[in-house]
Amino acid sequence: MRARRALLYTPGDDLRKIRKAAKLDVDCICLDMEDGVAPNHKTEARLVIVEALNSLDFGRSERLVRINSIGSGLEIDDLMVLVNTRPDAIVIPKVEYGEQIRWVSSVITGYEDRNNWPRNSTPLLVGVETALGVINLPQIAAADPRLEAIIFGAEDFAGDIGATRTKEGWEIFYARSAVVTHAAAFGLQAIDIVHTNYQDIEGLRREALEGAHMAYAGKQIIHPAQIAPVQEAFTPSDEAIAHARRVKEAFEKHQEAGVGAFGLDGKMVDAPIVKAAERVLVLAKAAGKING
Ligand code: COA
Ligand code: MG
């Protein structure tokens, strides 16, 4: 699956910001129809996104579109206008049931069949950001073959259950863990919370590393200054890559000699440690840091 270390939201009605985003060399740009756009700007935002996707070069960035939530009354117009522009993937916010994902998937399939586009060529990423979404994670994660990632929305989740956001984040910790665990169980990526204080780069770095350690694949961001620190936090360092290679080599040698667990630099290495090292190498490859 492609690297989605940083997913930058850009309001769909703001062509100036979209033009800027296209030049930032960020993994994913999410042109937003939902909460980044005021209710009386939704129609304009649809047209701006169509123009942007038809005319701008987004470089290597993945072009995502976030539609309004299912049941908002806006979702069908969003899909009717935006599926035709062939974004690289579609984001559905505030998902609570697997059925909602299958409904969007079937709408896209209709367009694919009528236009002779390959089936399942538009993947889906879904936002889980309500209590109902969290407790229905098993049906959401298993809902549809188009599904590639689950995005955890902490601000909406806290608002939904009536929690107060704190710096430590214990009020969202269960949900944050649940999302990453269900994603892993179904072979999906998980995308972590927004650090809303976009001037606090040190706090951002800390939070991004925390997400990376929890096995999130990337993080949602809202400002250009957040791109570099976040993409870095989700890319294995040179030292981590060198260590992972040593662990793998040593493991292979010991396996040949019939030894399962052994010591390296005073630390025990066995199968799960090797699995972690292999994951480091997969991430480094996805980030373009190593070949093969
Ligand atoms: N995408 C693209 N460009 C962005 C951007 C974004 N999300 N956020 C800021 N920029 C641009 C600004 O337009 C500005 O460009 P300029 O120098 O060419 O004028 C530059 O980056 C610096 O921005 P700054 O002045 O520091 O911030 P701002 O006051 O313009 O914007 C926010 C602050 C929070 C309004 C803005 O970052 C934003 O809209 N973020 C996305 C919010 C969103 O989508 N929320 C919903 C999803 S959670
Ligand atoms: Mg949200």
Coordinates of C-alpha atoms and ligand atoms in Angstrom, one line a residue:
M1 CA 0.0 0.0 0.0
R2 CA 1.2 3.5 -0.7
A3 CA 2.8 5.6 2.0
R4 CA 0.3 7.9 3.7
R5 CA 2.6 9.5 6.4
A6 CA 1.0 12.9 6.3
L7 CA -2.5 13.6 5.1
L8 CA -3.0 17.4 4.6
Y9 CA -6.6 18.8 4.7
T10 CA -7.2 21.8 2.5
P11 CA -10.6 23.4 2.4
G12 CA -12.4 22.7 -0.9
D13 CA -13.5 26.2 -1.4
D14 CA -10.1 27.8 -1.1
L15 CA -8.3 27.6 -4.5
R16 CA -5.4 29.6 -3.2
K17 CA -4.6 27.0 -0.5
I18 CA -5.2 24.1 -3.0
R19 CA -2.7 25.6 -5.4
K20 CA -0.2 25.9 -2.6
A21 CA -0.9 22.4 -1.3
A22 CA -0.2 21.0 -4.8
K23 CA 3.4 22.2 -4.6
L24 CA 4.2 21.0 -1.1
D25 CA 5.4 17.5 -1.9
V26 CA 3.2 16.0 0.8
D27 CA 2.1 12.3 0.7
C28 CA -1.6 13.0 0.6
I29 CA -3.7 16.1 0.0
C30 CA -7.3 15.8 1.1
L31 CA -9.6 18.4 -0.6
D32 CA -12.3 18.8 1.9
M33 CA -16.1 19.1 1.4
E34 CA -16.9 18.4 5.0
D35 CA -16.1 20.4 8.2
G36 CA -13.4 22.6 6.6
V37 CA -16.2 24.2 4.4
A38 CA -19.0 26.3 5.7
P39 CA -22.6 25.1 4.9
N40 CA -23.2 28.0 2.6
H41 CA -20.0 27.3 0.6
K42 CA -20.6 23.6 -0.2
T43 CA -21.8 24.2 -3.8
E44 CA -18.9 26.5 -4.5
A45 CA -16.4 24.1 -2.9
R46 CA -17.6 21.3 -5.3
L47 CA -16.9 23.4 -8.3
V48 CA -13.5 24.6 -7.0
I49 CA -12.5 21.0 -6.4
V50 CA -13.6 19.9 -9.9
E51 CA -11.5 22.8 -11.4
A52 CA -8.5 22.0 -9.2
L53 CA -8.5 18.2 -10.0
N54 CA -9.0 18.9 -13.7
S55 CA -6.3 21.6 -14.1
L56 CA -3.6 21.4 -11.4
D57 CA -0.6 19.1 -11.2
F58 CA -0.3 17.6 -7.8
G59 CA 3.1 16.1 -8.4
R60 CA 3.6 12.9 -6.4
S61 CA 0.9 13.7 -3.9
E62 CA -2.2 11.5 -3.6
R63 CA -5.3 13.4 -4.5
L64 CA -8.0 12.7 -2.0
V65 CA -11.5 14.1 -1.7
R66 CA -13.4 14.1 1.6
I67 CA -17.2 14.0 1.0
N68 CA -19.8 15.0 3.5
S69 CA -21.0 12.3 5.9
I70 CA -23.6 9.7 5.0
G71 CA -27.0 11.1 6.1
S72 CA -25.9 14.7 5.8
G73 CA -28.1 15.1 2.7
L74 CA -25.0 16.4 0.8
E75 CA -23.2 13.1 0.2
I76 CA -25.0 12.1 -3.1
D77 CA -24.3 15.5 -4.7
D78 CA -20.7 15.3 -3.6
L79 CA -20.3 11.9 -5.2
M80 CA -22.2 12.8 -8.4
V81 CA -19.9 15.7 -9.0
L82 CA -16.6 14.4 -7.6
V83 CA -16.4 10.7 -8.7
N84 CA -16.2 11.9 -12.3
T85 CA -13.0 13.9 -11.6
R86 CA -11.3 10.5 -10.7
P87 CA -9.6 11.4 -7.4
D88 CA -7.0 8.9 -6.3
A89 CA -9.2 7.9 -3.4
I90 CA -12.4 9.1 -1.5
V91 CA -12.6 9.8 2.2
I92 CA -15.9 9.2 4.0
P93 CA -16.1 11.0 7.4
K94 CA -18.0 9.9 10.5
V95 CA -18.6 6.4 9.4
E96 CA -20.7 4.3 11.9
Y97 CA -21.8 1.2 9.9
G98 CA -20.2 -1.0 7.3
E99 CA -23.4 -0.5 5.2
Q100 CA -22.5 3.1 4.7
I101 CA -19.1 2.1 3.1
R102 CA -20.8 -0.5 0.9
W103 CA -23.3 2.2 -0.3
V104 CA -20.6 4.6 -1.4
S105 CA -18.7 1.7 -2.9
S106 CA -21.8 0.7 -5.0
V107 CA -22.2 4.3 -6.2
I108 CA -18.6 4.3 -7.4
T109 CA -19.0 0.9 -9.0
G110 CA -21.9 2.4 -11.1
Y111 CA -19.6 5.0 -12.4
E112 CA -16.8 2.5 -13.1
D113 CA -19.1 0.2 -15.1
R114 CA -20.8 3.0 -17.1
N115 CA -17.4 4.5 -18.0
N116 CA -15.5 1.3 -18.6
W117 CA -13.1 2.2 -15.8
P118 CA -11.5 -0.8 -14.0
R119 CA -13.5 -2.1 -11.1
N120 CA -12.4 -1.0 -7.6
S121 CA -10.0 1.5 -9.1
T122 CA -11.0 4.2 -6.5
P123 CA -10.0 3.2 -3.0
L124 CA -11.8 4.4 0.2
L125 CA -10.5 5.8 3.4
V126 CA -13.0 6.2 6.3
G127 CA -13.1 8.4 9.3
V128 CA -14.1 6.8 12.6
E129 CA -14.9 9.7 15.0
T130 CA -18.0 8.8 17.0
A131 CA -18.7 6.3 19.9
L132 CA -20.9 4.3 17.5
G133 CA -18.1 4.2 14.9
V134 CA -15.6 2.9 17.5
I135 CA -17.9 0.1 18.8
N136 CA -18.7 -0.9 15.3
L137 CA -15.1 -1.1 14.2
P138 CA -15.2 -4.9 13.4
Q139 CA -18.0 -4.4 10.7
I140 CA -16.4 -1.2 9.4
A141 CA -13.0 -2.7 9.0
A142 CA -14.4 -5.7 7.1
A143 CA -16.9 -3.8 5.1
D144 CA -15.6 -3.5 1.5
P145 CA -12.6 -4.5 -0.6
R146 CA -12.1 -0.8 -1.6
L147 CA -11.3 0.1 2.0
E148 CA -7.6 0.9 2.6
A149 CA -7.4 3.0 5.7
I150 CA -9.2 4.1 8.9
I151 CA -8.7 7.7 10.0
F152 CA -9.3 8.4 13.7
G153 CA -10.9 11.8 14.4
A154 CA -10.1 12.7 18.0
E155 CA -11.9 16.1 18.2
D156 CA -15.1 14.8 16.9
F157 CA -14.9 11.7 19.0
A158 CA -14.3 13.7 22.2
G159 CA -17.2 16.0 21.3
D160 CA -19.5 13.0 20.6
I161 CA -18.9 11.3 24.0
G162 CA -18.7 14.6 25.9
A163 CA -15.0 14.3 26.9
T164 CA -12.7 17.2 27.4
R165 CA -9.5 17.1 25.3
T166 CA -6.3 17.2 27.3
K167 CA -2.6 17.2 26.5
E168 CA -2.1 13.6 27.8
G169 CA -5.0 12.3 25.7
W170 CA -6.3 9.6 28.1
E171 CA -9.9 10.6 27.2
I172 CA -9.3 9.3 23.6
F173 CA -6.8 6.6 24.3
Y174 CA -9.2 3.6 24.2
A175 CA -10.6 4.7 20.8
R176 CA -7.1 5.6 19.4
S177 CA -5.9 2.1 20.3
A178 CA -9.1 0.4 19.1
V179 CA -8.8 2.0 15.6
V180 CA -5.1 1.0 15.1
T181 CA -5.9 -2.6 16.4
H182 CA -8.9 -3.1 14.1
A183 CA -6.9 -1.7 11.2
A184 CA -4.1 -4.1 11.8
A185 CA -6.4 -7.1 12.2
F186 CA -7.9 -6.4 8.7
G187 CA -4.6 -5.4 6.9
L188 CA -5.6 -1.7 6.7
Q189 CA -3.6 1.5 7.4
A190 CA -4.6 3.6 10.4
I191 CA -4.2 7.4 10.2
D192 CA -3.7 9.3 13.5
I193 CA -5.2 12.4 15.1
V194 CA -4.8 16.1 14.1
H195 CA -2.5 18.2 16.3
T196 CA -4.7 21.3 16.1
N197 CA -2.2 23.7 17.7
Y198 CA -0.3 24.1 14.4
Q199 CA 2.3 26.5 15.9
D200 CA 3.5 23.9 18.4
I201 CA 6.0 21.9 16.4
E202 CA 7.7 20.2 19.3
G203 CA 4.3 18.9 20.6
L204 CA 3.5 17.8 17.1
R205 CA 6.7 15.8 16.8
R206 CA 6.1 14.1 20.1
E207 CA 2.5 13.2 19.2
A208 CA 3.5 12.0 15.7
L209 CA 6.2 9.7 17.2
E210 CA 3.6 8.4 19.7
G211 CA 1.3 7.5 16.8
A212 CA 4.2 5.9 14.9
H213 CA 5.0 3.8 17.9
M214 CA 1.4 2.7 18.2
A215 CA 1.7 1.4 14.6
Y216 CA -0.3 4.2 12.9
A217 CA 0.9 4.6 9.3
G218 CA 0.5 8.4 9.3
K219 CA -1.2 11.4 10.7
Q220 CA -3.8 14.0 9.6
I221 CA -2.4 17.5 9.3
I222 CA -3.9 20.9 8.7
H223 CA -1.0 23.3 8.0
P224 CA 2.1 23.2 5.7
A225 CA 4.5 23.6 8.7
Q226 CA 3.3 20.2 9.9
I227 CA 4.4 18.3 6.8
A228 CA 8.1 17.8 7.4
P229 CA 8.0 16.9 11.1
V230 CA 5.2 14.4 10.5
Q231 CA 6.6 12.7 7.4
E232 CA 9.9 12.4 9.3
A233 CA 8.3 10.8 12.4
F234 CA 6.6 8.2 10.2
T235 CA 9.9 7.4 8.3
P236 CA 12.4 5.0 9.9
S237 CA 15.7 6.8 10.7
D238 CA 19.0 5.7 9.2
E239 CA 19.9 4.1 12.5
A240 CA 16.7 2.2 12.8
I241 CA 17.1 0.9 9.2
A242 CA 20.8 -0.2 9.9
H243 CA 19.7 -1.9 13.1
A244 CA 16.8 -3.7 11.4
R245 CA 19.2 -5.1 8.8
R246 CA 21.6 -6.3 11.4
V247 CA 18.8 -8.0 13.3
K248 CA 17.5 -9.8 10.2
E249 CA 21.0 -10.9 9.1
A250 CA 21.8 -12.2 12.6
F251 CA 18.5 -14.0 12.8
E252 CA 19.0 -15.7 9.5
K253 CA 22.4 -17.0 10.6
H254 CA 21.1 -18.2 13.9
Q255 CA 18.1 -20.0 12.2
E256 CA 20.6 -21.8 9.9
A257 CA 22.4 -22.9 13.0
G258 CA 19.2 -24.1 14.6
V259 CA 18.9 -21.3 17.2
G260 CA 15.6 -19.5 17.7
A261 CA 16.5 -16.9 20.3
F262 CA 19.8 -15.2 20.8
G263 CA 21.5 -12.0 22.2
L264 CA 22.5 -9.0 20.1
D265 CA 24.0 -5.9 21.8
G266 CA 22.8 -7.3 25.1
K267 CA 19.2 -7.6 24.0
M268 CA 17.2 -10.7 23.2
V269 CA 16.2 -11.3 19.6
D270 CA 13.5 -13.8 18.6
A271 CA 10.7 -14.1 16.1
P272 CA 8.5 -11.0 17.1
I273 CA 11.7 -8.8 17.2
V274 CA 12.5 -9.9 13.7
K275 CA 9.0 -9.2 12.6
A276 CA 9.3 -5.7 13.9
A277 CA 12.6 -5.3 12.1
E278 CA 11.0 -6.4 8.9
R279 CA 8.2 -3.8 9.4
V280 CA 10.9 -1.1 9.7
L281 CA 12.3 -2.2 6.3
V282 CA 8.8 -2.2 4.7
L283 CA 8.2 1.3 6.0
A284 CA 11.6 2.5 4.8
K285 CA 10.9 1.1 1.4
A286 CA 7.4 2.6 1.2
A287 CA 8.9 6.0 2.1
G288 CA 11.4 5.6 -0.8
K289 CA 14.4 5.4 1.6
I290 CA 15.6 1.9 0.5
N291 CA 15.1 -0.3 -2.5
G292 CA 14.3 -4.0 -2.6
Ligands
COA1 N1 -3.4 23.8 2.9 C1 -2.7 24.5 2.0 N2 -2.2 25.7 2.3 C2 -2.3 26.1 3.6 C3 -3.0 25.4 4.5 C4 -3.6 24.1 4.2 N3 -4.3 23.4 5.0 N4 -3.0 26.1 5.7 C5 -2.3 27.2 5.5 N5 -1.9 27.2 4.2 C6 -1.1 28.3 3.6 C7 -1.7 29.7 3.8 O1 -2.7 29.9 2.7 C8 -0.5 30.6 3.7 O2 -0.2 30.7 2.3 P1 0.5 32.1 1.8 O3 1.7 32.3 2.6 O4 0.7 31.8 0.3 O5 -0.6 33.1 2.0 C9 0.6 29.7 4.4 O6 0.1 28.4 4.2 C10 0.7 30.0 5.8 O7 -0.5 29.9 6.5 P2 -0.8 30.7 7.9 O8 -1.0 32.1 7.6 O9 0.1 30.3 8.9 O10 -2.2 30.1 8.3 P3 -3.7 30.6 7.9 O11 -4.1 31.6 8.9 O12 -3.7 31.0 6.4 O13 -4.5 29.3 8.0 C11 -5.8 27.6 9.1 C12 -4.7 28.7 9.3 C13 -5.9 26.7 10.3 C14 -7.1 28.3 8.8 C15 -5.4 26.8 7.8 O14 -4.2 26.1 8.1 C16 -6.4 25.7 7.4 O15 -7.4 26.1 6.7 N6 -6.2 24.4 7.7 C17 -7.1 23.4 7.2 C18 -8.3 23.3 8.1 C19 -9.2 22.2 7.7 O16 -9.3 21.8 6.6 N7 -10.0 21.7 8.7 C20 -10.8 20.5 8.5 C21 -10.1 19.2 8.6 S1 -9.6 18.9 10.3
MG2 MG -14.0 15.2 11.8

